[in-house]
Every structure is written in structure tokens, then in C-alpha cells.
Amino acid sequence: MENTRTLDAGELDELISAGGLAEVGTTLSTLPAGDIAALLDRLPHKSRGIAFRLLAKDLAVEVFDDLSAGSQRRLIDDLGTAEVAAAFDHLDPDDRAELLDELPAGVAKSLIQQLTPAERDMTAVVLGYPRGSVGRRMSPEFVHAREDESAGDALARVRERGHAAETIYTVPVLDGARSLCGVVSLRDLLLADPADTVRDLMNKPMFAHAEDDAETTAQRCVDRGILAMPVVDNDSRLVGVLTIDDAVEVVEQARDTDEARAGAREPLRDPYLLSSILSITRARIVWLFVLAVSAILTVNVLEIFEGTLEQRVALALFIPLLTGIGGNTGSQAATTVTRALATDEVAPRDVARVAAKEVRVGLTMGALLGLAGFTVAALVYGLDIGVVIGLTILSVCTLAATVGGVMPLIAKSIRVDPAVFSTPFISTFCDATGLLVYFSIAKAVLGI
């Protein structure tokens, strides 16, 4: 059997630059669409456009569908709307809406105008819901069954209309008023007697409202392994379905954003090596300004207690230890609660329960770490310094754990992304308050 050599993105770029387009076209034609999409993601824009042009029309449509919305936007920038119009037309309405959000208004309008009236109408349905809602990520292309029809009739409809549906493995069931009343699996329809009534086969539906938060709904869909979650409007009429693959994509995008913000930056729209210096700087600089301003609080606290430090210079030696413990404790709590929020383990209404739990966790950790800090400090710097360090660690751990645990819940309740309360932000907050606690305890214990 002949082995076909697979190129990586660097080799592909070099081959295109050297004019070896025939070899590039031959190699790409042997690869799955997903692998080609991954290669295009890592190519510079000039080579990316050339590589896409070398694909056969049907393969190009598949590859375009496998690209992320950001990659599709970059490809349109490289080629123009005319060369990707066919691929755009073959996208599902929800994927089309996601791409349109990435594009300038003029480009988006041009692409929409090239759609067929039917595709334009379905795209308009999705675009009619707010950004961030599950209605924006659902597919309006579905096949349904009626509760009063037979399994045979329902299967006939699936065969007739299933080729245009996003999924057929979970079939929503509608009543006479076209309201969602259940779901039935394709397996049950196939195995049932054709004369059986759909009403006897259907199960209670787990559904979402079109204006529900997309991330929360997608997480629920993923956690419960729902292949297709029906989406209804305010009158309980079925308007679309959220498929498991789209739900996974929403969850992954939210996770990437949360991880970026936890590291005090915004997520990059393009792959790192293809991102400009300006875009990387813009993703980081705003957060650095915010953290710099908040860090001034720490400087002000040190200035207030400058006299205390002058009297007992040894106190200054423990500042990095105490601020580090406080910041890390707060970050651990915030990360844990943010994750619990994302998986629906807690909600903003649980703020009192979370605070009570984190107080106890903080006290437990503070007691253990404080005992260790007291022992070391007392042996080296005397009993009084040991007491100050031990009490401070106990207090700082309790305060940091409580604040870190409560902040994401407060953010969620005021409709702010919990990830905005990122690890560096909480660390800076805990630095300032931790120093206040430290010097207050030092003044009380040492009498200075």
C-alpha cells in the first residue's frame, strides 16, 4: 500500500511559498476535512487562501463547515465573500449566525443576500434572539412528530424531512397546538409496532427556552448527555434544537474565556502565532491597568503602617509569605466556586451556604498553616512574632477563602461573568486586606 506523506502547517506553508501547488492539492485531497481545517487554522493568511482555493468544491464546503467562526472570518478576509458564498450557504443556520457575529456589517449583509430565501429566513430566526442566548446557538432545522399519529407515520416524516434536519436521533413531539409535549428517540420509533401511537412511546421532554443563557443550557445538555435538547419560545412552541455537538462547542468556548480571564487577559480571536503584537497587547494591557490600580491599595496600606515596620523590621520579612497565602487561598476558593457555578452545583441564592462552608474551610486551613507559621517564627524571631504570624495566617486564610468563594456568586447575581473576578484581581484584593489584618494584629500583640 502506498503511504501518503502528511504535511504539517510549516511544511505546507514552505511548499506553497516554493510554488509546489500540485503537491499541496494532491496531499490535501487525501486528508479528512477536519485535518485540513486544523492545518488552515495554523497557516499565515496568504498561504491559507491559496490552500483553500486548491480544494475541490465539495471538500471546500466540508472544510469550511469544520472551521471555527474565527477561522471562517479570517478566510473570508483572505478570499472575499464571492469565493466562500457556496460554503456559507451550506452552513447550518446556527453556525451561520455565529460567523455573521464575527464579520463587519457590510460583509455580513453581502453574504446574507446571496442565500436562498428559505436559508435566509432560517438564519433570521436564529439572529432574532439575543447574543449569549441558547436561541442564538440552536438549529431551526428539525423534524418533529405529532403525539396523536402512529409510529409508522412519524417514521415516514423522518425519512421525508430528515435529510434537512440537524439531527434525527431525538425527535420532538408536538400536540395539536404545536406546543412541545414530549420527545421520542429514533430507536423507539424503529423498534415500535408501526400502529403504536407516538403518545405511548414519548418521554417527558427536557427543554430550554430560547432566551435562556447558552452556556448554562449547554452545560446542562452536556452533563446529562442529551443528544438534542428542544428549544421553545414563551408560548412553549418548538423553535429549534440544541444538539450535543453544538453544546460541547459552547462549553469549550466558555471554558477558554474563563481560563483566559482567570489569567488576567482576554481570549485571543486568532491562534497565538497568527495574532498580531497589537492584538496580544490589547488582550493583556487592560487587565494590567486594572490590576495596577488595585495594587495601589497595597502600597497605601504599607505607607499607613510605615511606622510600625520601622519599630519591628522583622515584620517586613513575612509580608511576601502572608500575601502569597492570602492570594492563593482566595484564588482556590474562587476557582472552585466558579466551576461549581458552571456545572449548576451552586447558584447565587446559595451565597450564605457557600460563605459558611468557606469560612470553615478557611479556618481549618488557617489553623494548620498558622500552627506551622507560629512554630517557625517563634523559634527564629521570638514568641511574640510567632503569635502575630500564627494569628494573621488564621485570619487571612478565613477571610480570603470567604471572599474568594462569595465573589463569583455576587458576579453571577449582577449578571457579570464570574471569571472577571479573576485570580490576579482576588490576589490583589487579598494582599491589601491581608496587610491590614497583619499590621492590626501586630500592633495589638506587640503594643506598638
Tab-separated table of C-alpha atoms in Angstrom:
chain	number	residue	atom	x	y	z
A	1	MET	CA	0.000	0.000	0.000
A	2	GLU	CA	1.342	3.422	-0.919
A	3	ASN	CA	1.958	5.750	2.022
A	4	THR	CA	0.888	9.363	1.571
A	5	ARG	CA	3.083	11.832	3.400
A	6	THR	CA	1.150	14.203	5.634
A	7	LEU	CA	2.451	17.763	5.810
A	8	ASP	CA	2.376	19.883	8.932
A	9	ALA	CA	1.444	23.558	8.714
A	10	GLY	CA	5.063	24.732	8.482
A	11	GLU	CA	5.934	22.364	5.634
A	12	LEU	CA	2.695	23.226	3.857
A	13	ASP	CA	3.485	26.935	4.067
A	14	GLU	CA	7.011	26.374	2.717
A	15	LEU	CA	5.694	24.233	-0.129
A	16	ILE	CA	3.132	26.877	-1.123
A	17	SER	CA	5.801	29.590	-0.986
A	18	ALA	CA	8.038	27.451	-3.250
A	19	GLY	CA	5.246	27.045	-5.798
A	20	GLY	CA	4.574	23.342	-5.227
A	21	LEU	CA	0.840	23.791	-5.569
A	22	ALA	CA	0.222	20.494	-7.347
A	23	GLU	CA	1.720	18.535	-4.458
A	24	VAL	CA	-0.233	20.637	-1.977
A	25	GLY	CA	-3.507	19.963	-3.787
A	26	THR	CA	-2.805	16.235	-4.039
A	27	THR	CA	-1.849	15.954	-0.368
A	28	LEU	CA	-4.847	17.915	0.884
A	29	SER	CA	-7.239	15.840	-1.209
A	30	THR	CA	-6.204	12.722	0.746
A	31	LEU	CA	-6.897	14.246	4.172
A	32	PRO	CA	-10.168	14.312	6.136
A	33	ALA	CA	-11.922	17.693	6.215
A	34	GLY	CA	-11.234	18.107	9.938
A	35	ASP	CA	-7.473	17.662	9.466
A	36	ILE	CA	-7.443	20.194	6.632
A	37	ALA	CA	-9.346	22.674	8.801
A	38	ALA	CA	-6.739	22.237	11.557
A	39	LEU	CA	-3.958	22.927	9.031
A	40	LEU	CA	-5.663	26.048	7.683
A	41	ASP	CA	-6.010	27.346	11.241
A	42	ARG	CA	-2.212	27.412	11.585
A	43	LEU	CA	-1.301	28.824	8.171
A	44	PRO	CA	-0.427	32.501	7.512
A	45	HIS	CA	-3.231	34.315	5.726
A	46	LYS	CA	-1.654	34.285	2.238
A	47	SER	CA	-0.984	30.562	2.283
A	48	ARG	CA	-4.370	29.854	3.873
A	49	GLY	CA	-6.256	31.439	0.996
A	50	ILE	CA	-4.187	29.605	-1.613
A	51	ALA	CA	-4.636	26.244	0.134
A	52	PHE	CA	-8.392	26.691	0.330
A	53	ARG	CA	-8.585	27.530	-3.379
A	54	LEU	CA	-6.825	24.236	-4.192
A	55	LEU	CA	-9.615	22.173	-2.609
A	56	ALA	CA	-12.349	20.570	-4.671
A	57	LYS	CA	-15.698	22.315	-4.266
A	58	ASP	CA	-17.376	19.614	-2.166
A	59	LEU	CA	-14.314	19.228	0.057
A	60	ALA	CA	-14.031	23.012	0.452
A	61	VAL	CA	-17.616	23.137	1.730
A	62	GLU	CA	-16.857	20.419	4.330
A	63	VAL	CA	-13.632	22.118	5.423
A	64	PHE	CA	-15.315	25.500	5.795
A	65	ASP	CA	-18.000	23.881	7.959
A	66	ASP	CA	-15.307	22.375	10.233
A	67	LEU	CA	-13.563	25.705	10.812
A	68	SER	CA	-14.358	27.798	13.865
A	69	ALA	CA	-16.232	31.060	13.358
A	70	GLY	CA	-12.998	32.991	13.868
A	71	SER	CA	-11.194	30.915	11.254
A	72	GLN	CA	-14.093	31.339	8.837
A	73	ARG	CA	-13.888	35.097	9.341
A	74	ARG	CA	-10.163	35.087	8.577
A	75	LEU	CA	-10.740	33.034	5.434
A	76	ILE	CA	-13.371	35.491	4.217
A	77	ASP	CA	-10.866	38.282	4.854
A	78	ASP	CA	-8.354	36.378	2.714
A	79	LEU	CA	-10.650	35.443	-0.167
A	80	GLY	CA	-13.635	37.778	-0.193
A	81	THR	CA	-17.320	36.884	0.041
A	82	ALA	CA	-17.746	35.608	-3.513
A	83	GLU	CA	-15.315	32.709	-3.091
A	84	VAL	CA	-16.889	31.417	0.129
A	85	ALA	CA	-20.548	32.075	-0.709
A	86	ALA	CA	-21.228	28.428	-1.574
A	87	ALA	CA	-19.622	27.205	1.648
A	88	PHE	CA	-21.545	29.822	3.637
A	89	ASP	CA	-24.803	28.630	2.085
A	90	HIS	CA	-24.118	25.056	3.268
A	91	LEU	CA	-23.574	26.064	6.911
A	92	ASP	CA	-26.276	25.288	9.451
A	93	PRO	CA	-28.252	28.406	10.458
A	94	ASP	CA	-26.745	28.484	13.974
A	95	ASP	CA	-23.176	28.239	12.613
A	96	ARG	CA	-24.063	30.884	10.040
A	97	ALA	CA	-25.317	33.238	12.774
A	98	GLU	CA	-22.131	32.718	14.809
A	99	LEU	CA	-19.999	33.625	11.795
A	100	LEU	CA	-22.105	36.697	10.995
A	101	ASP	CA	-21.422	37.976	14.523
A	102	GLU	CA	-17.711	37.919	13.684
A	103	LEU	CA	-17.986	39.816	10.398
A	104	PRO	CA	-18.247	43.529	9.588
A	105	ALA	CA	-21.816	44.609	8.829
A	106	GLY	CA	-21.148	45.123	5.123
A	107	VAL	CA	-19.624	41.678	4.624
A	108	ALA	CA	-22.396	40.025	6.641
A	109	LYS	CA	-25.069	41.754	4.575
A	110	SER	CA	-23.402	40.661	1.344
A	111	LEU	CA	-23.318	37.020	2.429
A	112	ILE	CA	-26.934	37.048	3.625
A	113	GLN	CA	-28.116	38.475	0.327
A	114	GLN	CA	-26.587	35.523	-1.513
A	115	LEU	CA	-28.606	32.971	0.488
A	116	THR	CA	-31.742	31.353	-0.814
A	117	PRO	CA	-34.960	32.815	0.679
A	118	ALA	CA	-35.532	29.678	2.776
A	119	GLU	CA	-31.993	29.714	4.224
A	120	ARG	CA	-32.234	33.455	4.815
A	121	ASP	CA	-35.452	33.006	6.783
A	122	MET	CA	-33.977	30.275	8.999
A	123	THR	CA	-30.894	32.379	9.661
A	124	ALA	CA	-33.122	35.332	10.581
A	125	VAL	CA	-34.868	33.162	13.185
A	126	VAL	CA	-31.576	32.498	14.954
A	127	LEU	CA	-30.339	36.087	14.620
A	128	GLY	CA	-33.582	37.298	16.195
A	129	TYR	CA	-32.506	36.105	19.652
A	130	PRO	CA	-30.043	37.955	21.918
A	131	ARG	CA	-26.346	37.156	21.790
A	132	GLY	CA	-25.425	34.703	24.506
A	133	SER	CA	-28.864	33.074	24.463
A	134	VAL	CA	-29.458	29.457	23.528
A	135	GLY	CA	-31.734	30.672	20.732
A	136	ARG	CA	-28.613	32.046	19.050
A	137	ARG	CA	-26.954	28.612	19.142
A	138	MET	CA	-29.912	26.351	18.321
A	139	SER	CA	-30.715	24.890	14.936
A	140	PRO	CA	-34.145	25.705	13.500
A	141	GLU	CA	-33.784	22.722	11.163
A	142	PHE	CA	-35.529	19.810	12.863
A	143	VAL	CA	-38.037	17.082	12.171
A	144	HIS	CA	-40.909	16.534	14.609
A	145	ALA	CA	-43.639	14.002	15.364
A	146	ARG	CA	-47.239	14.537	16.465
A	147	GLU	CA	-48.468	12.891	19.633
A	148	ASP	CA	-51.658	11.549	18.038
A	149	GLU	CA	-50.023	9.924	14.999
A	150	SER	CA	-48.694	6.414	14.618
A	151	ALA	CA	-45.056	5.399	14.838
A	152	GLY	CA	-45.210	4.442	11.172
A	153	ASP	CA	-46.391	7.898	10.133
A	154	ALA	CA	-43.744	9.549	12.320
A	155	LEU	CA	-41.026	7.417	10.713
A	156	ALA	CA	-42.287	8.335	7.269
A	157	ARG	CA	-41.916	12.022	8.137
A	158	VAL	CA	-38.392	11.420	9.448
A	159	ARG	CA	-37.465	9.729	6.157
A	160	GLU	CA	-39.042	12.521	4.148
A	161	ARG	CA	-37.585	15.505	6.003
A	162	GLY	CA	-34.661	14.066	7.943
A	163	HIS	CA	-32.025	14.909	5.313
A	164	ALA	CA	-32.541	18.619	6.011
A	165	ALA	CA	-32.622	18.297	9.812
A	166	GLU	CA	-29.674	18.945	12.118
A	167	THR	CA	-30.328	15.652	13.913
A	168	ILE	CA	-32.910	12.874	13.757
A	169	TYR	CA	-31.886	10.720	16.730
A	170	THR	CA	-34.124	12.619	19.147
A	171	VAL	CA	-37.484	13.648	17.687
A	172	PRO	CA	-39.538	16.356	19.467
A	173	VAL	CA	-43.253	15.589	19.798
A	174	LEU	CA	-45.859	18.327	19.353
A	175	ASP	CA	-49.525	18.467	20.378
A	176	GLY	CA	-52.415	19.894	18.395
A	177	ALA	CA	-51.415	23.459	19.262
A	178	ARG	CA	-47.829	22.770	18.040
A	179	SER	CA	-46.546	23.021	21.605
A	180	LEU	CA	-43.795	20.707	22.823
A	181	CYS	CA	-45.258	17.821	24.821
A	182	GLY	CA	-42.536	15.166	24.672
A	183	VAL	CA	-39.599	13.590	22.846
A	184	VAL	CA	-39.193	10.194	21.253
A	185	SER	CA	-35.969	8.527	20.186
A	186	LEU	CA	-35.449	7.266	16.676
A	187	ARG	CA	-34.609	3.875	18.196
A	188	ASP	CA	-38.026	3.644	19.833
A	189	LEU	CA	-39.762	4.623	16.602
A	190	LEU	CA	-37.856	1.991	14.624
A	191	LEU	CA	-38.497	-0.793	17.128
A	192	ALA	CA	-42.147	0.035	17.791
A	193	ASP	CA	-45.097	-1.519	16.021
A	194	PRO	CA	-45.984	0.868	13.165
A	195	ALA	CA	-49.514	1.090	14.561
A	196	ASP	CA	-48.367	2.225	18.020
A	197	THR	CA	-49.241	5.815	18.904
A	198	VAL	CA	-46.378	8.247	19.422
A	199	ARG	CA	-48.032	9.389	22.661
A	200	ASP	CA	-47.371	5.931	24.128
A	201	LEU	CA	-43.714	6.000	23.067
A	202	MET	CA	-42.683	9.523	24.006
A	203	ASN	CA	-40.877	10.603	27.171
A	204	LYS	CA	-41.134	13.767	29.233
A	205	PRO	CA	-39.012	16.406	27.495
A	206	MET	CA	-36.076	18.232	28.978
A	207	PHE	CA	-36.092	21.565	27.160
A	208	ALA	CA	-34.825	25.145	27.262
A	209	HIS	CA	-36.393	28.499	26.474
A	210	ALA	CA	-34.877	30.356	23.542
A	211	GLU	CA	-33.742	33.290	25.687
A	212	ASP	CA	-32.062	31.132	28.354
A	213	ASP	CA	-28.319	31.554	28.814
A	214	ALA	CA	-26.483	29.481	26.205
A	215	GLU	CA	-23.606	28.452	28.461
A	216	THR	CA	-25.845	27.245	31.293
A	217	THR	CA	-28.119	25.351	28.914
A	218	ALA	CA	-25.202	23.804	27.032
A	219	GLN	CA	-23.578	22.656	30.277
A	220	ARG	CA	-26.843	21.006	31.317
A	221	CYS	CA	-27.089	19.333	27.917
A	222	VAL	CA	-23.515	18.016	28.139
A	223	ASP	CA	-23.752	16.901	31.774
A	224	ARG	CA	-26.908	14.881	31.122
A	225	GLY	CA	-25.826	13.538	27.748
A	226	ILE	CA	-28.835	14.888	25.862
A	227	LEU	CA	-28.328	14.322	22.144
A	228	ALA	CA	-30.733	17.103	21.165
A	229	MET	CA	-32.436	19.475	23.603
A	230	PRO	CA	-35.663	21.061	22.292
A	231	VAL	CA	-35.796	24.868	22.468
A	232	VAL	CA	-39.184	26.582	22.844
A	233	ASP	CA	-40.473	30.147	22.792
A	234	ASN	CA	-42.514	31.845	25.525
A	235	ASP	CA	-45.654	30.057	24.320
A	236	SER	CA	-43.977	26.623	24.543
A	237	ARG	CA	-43.893	26.331	20.766
A	238	LEU	CA	-40.890	24.463	19.397
A	239	VAL	CA	-38.467	26.793	17.609
A	240	GLY	CA	-35.301	24.682	17.377
A	241	VAL	CA	-32.998	22.115	18.936
A	242	LEU	CA	-29.602	22.394	20.624
A	243	THR	CA	-27.531	19.398	19.546
A	244	ILE	CA	-24.871	17.821	21.721
A	245	ASP	CA	-22.015	18.843	19.389
A	246	ASP	CA	-23.109	22.492	19.473
A	247	ALA	CA	-23.478	22.274	23.270
A	248	VAL	CA	-19.927	20.939	23.601
A	249	GLU	CA	-18.664	23.804	21.427
A	250	VAL	CA	-20.432	26.382	23.622
A	251	VAL	CA	-18.988	24.834	26.790
A	252	GLU	CA	-15.473	24.745	25.342
A	253	GLN	CA	-15.678	28.375	24.232
A	254	ALA	CA	-16.880	29.416	27.696
A	255	ARG	CA	-14.082	27.408	29.315
A	256	ASP	CA	-11.454	29.062	27.121
A	257	THR	CA	-12.807	32.503	28.014
A	258	ASP	CA	-12.873	31.696	31.735
A	259	GLU	CA	-9.312	30.363	31.645
A	260	ALA	CA	-8.110	33.468	29.836
A	261	ARG	CA	-9.783	35.854	32.264
A	262	ALA	CA	-8.564	33.853	35.239
A	263	GLY	CA	-5.095	34.651	33.919
A	264	ALA	CA	-5.944	38.374	33.682
A	265	ARG	CA	-6.313	38.606	29.920
A	266	GLU	CA	-8.961	38.427	27.240
A	267	PRO	CA	-9.028	35.399	24.884
A	268	LEU	CA	-7.277	35.840	21.548
A	269	ARG	CA	-9.519	35.766	18.481
A	270	ASP	CA	-6.783	34.200	16.332
A	271	PRO	CA	-4.216	31.443	17.028
A	272	TYR	CA	-1.244	32.761	19.012
A	273	LEU	CA	1.349	32.601	16.225
A	274	LEU	CA	-1.044	34.310	13.798
A	275	SER	CA	-2.057	37.042	16.250
A	276	SER	CA	-0.536	40.473	15.796
A	277	ILE	CA	1.535	42.141	18.512
A	278	LEU	CA	-1.201	44.762	18.836
A	279	SER	CA	-3.972	42.200	19.368
A	280	ILE	CA	-1.969	40.304	22.008
A	281	THR	CA	-1.129	43.562	23.754
A	282	ARG	CA	-4.773	44.645	23.681
A	283	ALA	CA	-5.829	41.320	25.203
A	284	ARG	CA	-3.485	41.828	28.160
A	285	ILE	CA	-2.988	45.532	28.776
A	286	VAL	CA	-6.478	46.410	30.055
A	287	TRP	CA	-6.261	43.867	32.826
A	288	LEU	CA	-2.774	45.019	33.749
A	289	PHE	CA	-4.062	48.579	34.145
A	290	VAL	CA	-6.895	47.325	36.358
A	291	LEU	CA	-4.508	45.295	38.488
A	292	ALA	CA	-2.018	48.159	38.715
A	293	VAL	CA	-4.711	50.473	40.052
A	294	SER	CA	-5.899	47.879	42.556
A	295	ALA	CA	-2.290	47.201	43.637
A	296	ILE	CA	-2.053	50.819	44.745
A	297	LEU	CA	-4.202	49.769	47.694
A	298	THR	CA	-1.376	47.523	48.870
A	299	VAL	CA	1.118	50.378	48.605
A	300	ASN	CA	-1.189	52.661	50.576
A	301	VAL	CA	-1.514	50.094	53.365
A	302	LEU	CA	2.263	49.780	53.633
A	303	GLU	CA	2.547	53.558	53.788
A	304	ILE	CA	-0.009	53.748	56.597
A	305	PHE	CA	1.913	51.229	58.695
A	306	GLU	CA	5.369	52.531	57.826
A	307	GLY	CA	5.975	53.498	61.445
A	308	THR	CA	5.078	50.012	62.637
A	309	LEU	CA	7.594	48.485	60.252
A	310	GLU	CA	10.305	50.846	61.446
A	311	GLN	CA	9.812	49.670	65.037
A	312	ARG	CA	9.829	45.950	64.224
A	313	VAL	CA	11.739	45.421	60.979
A	314	ALA	CA	11.249	41.652	61.249
A	315	LEU	CA	7.589	42.132	60.341
A	316	ALA	CA	8.578	43.093	56.804
A	317	LEU	CA	10.178	39.693	56.247
A	318	PHE	CA	6.831	37.918	56.458
A	319	ILE	CA	4.876	40.157	54.057
A	320	PRO	CA	5.531	38.009	50.919
A	321	LEU	CA	4.536	34.853	52.830
A	322	LEU	CA	1.276	36.300	54.119
A	323	THR	CA	0.193	37.958	50.869
A	324	GLY	CA	1.026	34.790	48.947
A	325	ILE	CA	-1.040	32.621	51.284
A	326	GLY	CA	-3.975	35.040	51.121
A	327	GLY	CA	-3.916	35.372	47.344
A	328	ASN	CA	-3.611	31.642	46.720
A	329	THR	CA	-6.362	30.804	49.215
A	330	GLY	CA	-8.737	33.301	47.609
A	331	SER	CA	-7.905	32.062	44.113
A	332	GLN	CA	-8.506	28.439	45.090
A	333	ALA	CA	-11.927	29.287	46.508
A	334	ALA	CA	-12.901	31.449	43.518
A	335	THR	CA	-11.859	28.795	41.008
A	336	THR	CA	-13.753	26.081	42.872
A	337	VAL	CA	-16.973	28.089	43.145
A	338	THR	CA	-16.757	29.342	39.541
A	339	ARG	CA	-16.536	25.731	38.387
A	340	ALA	CA	-19.469	24.800	40.635
A	341	LEU	CA	-21.475	27.643	39.090
A	342	ALA	CA	-20.699	26.430	35.586
A	343	THR	CA	-21.914	22.917	36.393
A	344	ASP	CA	-25.042	24.114	38.241
A	345	GLU	CA	-23.832	22.733	41.563
A	346	VAL	CA	-24.442	26.124	43.196
A	347	ALA	CA	-26.444	29.229	42.339
A	348	PRO	CA	-26.365	32.851	43.553
A	349	ARG	CA	-29.099	32.016	46.081
A	350	ASP	CA	-26.600	29.696	47.812
A	351	VAL	CA	-24.301	32.576	48.763
A	352	ALA	CA	-24.916	32.145	52.516
A	353	ARG	CA	-24.247	28.395	52.367
A	354	VAL	CA	-21.096	28.898	50.310
A	355	ALA	CA	-19.851	31.622	52.679
A	356	ALA	CA	-20.475	29.396	55.701
A	357	LYS	CA	-18.631	26.498	54.089
A	358	GLU	CA	-15.665	28.639	53.014
A	359	VAL	CA	-15.401	30.181	56.482
A	360	ARG	CA	-14.988	26.703	57.938
A	361	VAL	CA	-12.579	25.648	55.186
A	362	GLY	CA	-10.553	28.823	55.734
A	363	LEU	CA	-10.467	28.309	59.491
A	364	THR	CA	-9.301	24.716	59.061
A	365	MET	CA	-6.542	25.592	56.597
A	366	GLY	CA	-5.619	28.688	58.612
A	367	ALA	CA	-5.284	26.676	61.805
A	368	LEU	CA	-2.960	24.150	60.189
A	369	LEU	CA	-0.832	26.716	58.333
A	370	GLY	CA	-0.933	29.136	61.275
A	371	LEU	CA	0.411	26.496	63.623
A	372	ALA	CA	3.294	25.848	61.254
A	373	GLY	CA	3.939	29.595	60.848
A	374	PHE	CA	3.793	30.167	64.615
A	375	THR	CA	6.304	27.385	65.279
A	376	VAL	CA	8.872	28.601	62.747
A	377	ALA	CA	8.531	32.309	63.571
A	378	ALA	CA	8.614	31.744	67.338
A	379	LEU	CA	11.777	29.649	67.137
A	380	VAL	CA	13.610	32.211	64.988
A	381	TYR	CA	12.166	35.623	65.981
A	382	GLY	CA	10.598	35.083	69.379
A	383	LEU	CA	7.258	34.082	70.821
A	384	ASP	CA	5.538	37.440	70.202
A	385	ILE	CA	6.332	37.436	66.469
A	386	GLY	CA	5.231	33.816	66.320
A	387	VAL	CA	1.845	34.719	67.798
A	388	VAL	CA	1.427	37.561	65.272
A	389	ILE	CA	2.244	35.304	62.334
A	390	GLY	CA	0.047	32.436	63.532
A	391	LEU	CA	-2.997	34.653	64.174
A	392	THR	CA	-2.513	36.511	60.894
A	393	ILE	CA	-2.387	33.313	58.829
A	394	LEU	CA	-5.517	32.059	60.568
A	395	SER	CA	-7.353	35.326	59.864
A	396	VAL	CA	-6.090	35.784	56.309
A	397	CYS	CA	-6.995	32.237	55.236
A	398	THR	CA	-10.503	32.598	56.630
A	399	LEU	CA	-11.053	35.999	55.038
A	400	ALA	CA	-9.555	35.071	51.672
A	401	ALA	CA	-11.463	31.802	51.367
A	402	THR	CA	-14.748	33.513	52.211
A	403	VAL	CA	-14.236	36.438	49.833
A	404	GLY	CA	-12.945	34.203	47.052
A	405	GLY	CA	-15.931	31.899	47.382
A	406	VAL	CA	-18.566	34.621	47.538
A	407	MET	CA	-17.279	36.908	44.739
A	408	PRO	CA	-18.234	34.636	41.808
A	409	LEU	CA	-21.763	34.282	43.225
A	410	ILE	CA	-22.121	38.049	43.562
A	411	ALA	CA	-20.855	38.452	39.995
A	412	LYS	CA	-23.396	35.949	38.704
A	413	SER	CA	-26.246	37.656	40.563
A	414	ILE	CA	-25.476	41.019	38.941
A	415	ARG	CA	-25.050	39.357	35.509
A	416	VAL	CA	-21.281	39.758	35.347
A	417	ASP	CA	-19.058	36.926	34.148
A	418	PRO	CA	-17.694	35.237	37.324
A	419	ALA	CA	-14.367	34.801	35.532
A	420	VAL	CA	-13.998	38.600	35.583
A	421	PHE	CA	-13.206	38.218	39.267
A	422	SER	CA	-10.002	36.593	38.129
A	423	THR	CA	-7.208	35.115	40.156
A	424	PRO	CA	-4.929	38.215	39.985
A	425	PHE	CA	-7.790	40.532	40.954
A	426	ILE	CA	-8.659	38.458	44.021
A	427	SER	CA	-4.960	38.135	44.869
A	428	THR	CA	-4.568	41.911	44.855
A	429	PHE	CA	-7.666	42.380	46.999
A	430	CYS	CA	-6.434	39.782	49.484
A	431	ASP	CA	-2.995	41.445	49.555
A	432	ALA	CA	-4.437	44.756	50.731
A	433	THR	CA	-6.869	43.342	53.280
A	434	GLY	CA	-4.317	40.784	54.461
A	435	LEU	CA	-1.812	43.540	55.234
A	436	LEU	CA	-4.451	45.483	57.157
A	437	VAL	CA	-5.157	42.410	59.254
A	438	TYR	CA	-1.437	41.695	59.698
A	439	PHE	CA	-0.452	45.097	60.972
A	440	SER	CA	-3.553	45.423	63.125
A	441	ILE	CA	-2.733	42.152	64.873
A	442	ALA	CA	0.948	43.191	65.159
A	443	LYS	CA	0.038	46.486	66.821
A	444	ALA	CA	-2.320	44.758	69.250
A	445	VAL	CA	0.058	41.916	70.187
A	446	LEU	CA	3.319	43.871	70.187
A	447	GLY	CA	1.886	47.064	71.651
A	448	ILE	CA	3.477	49.345	69.035
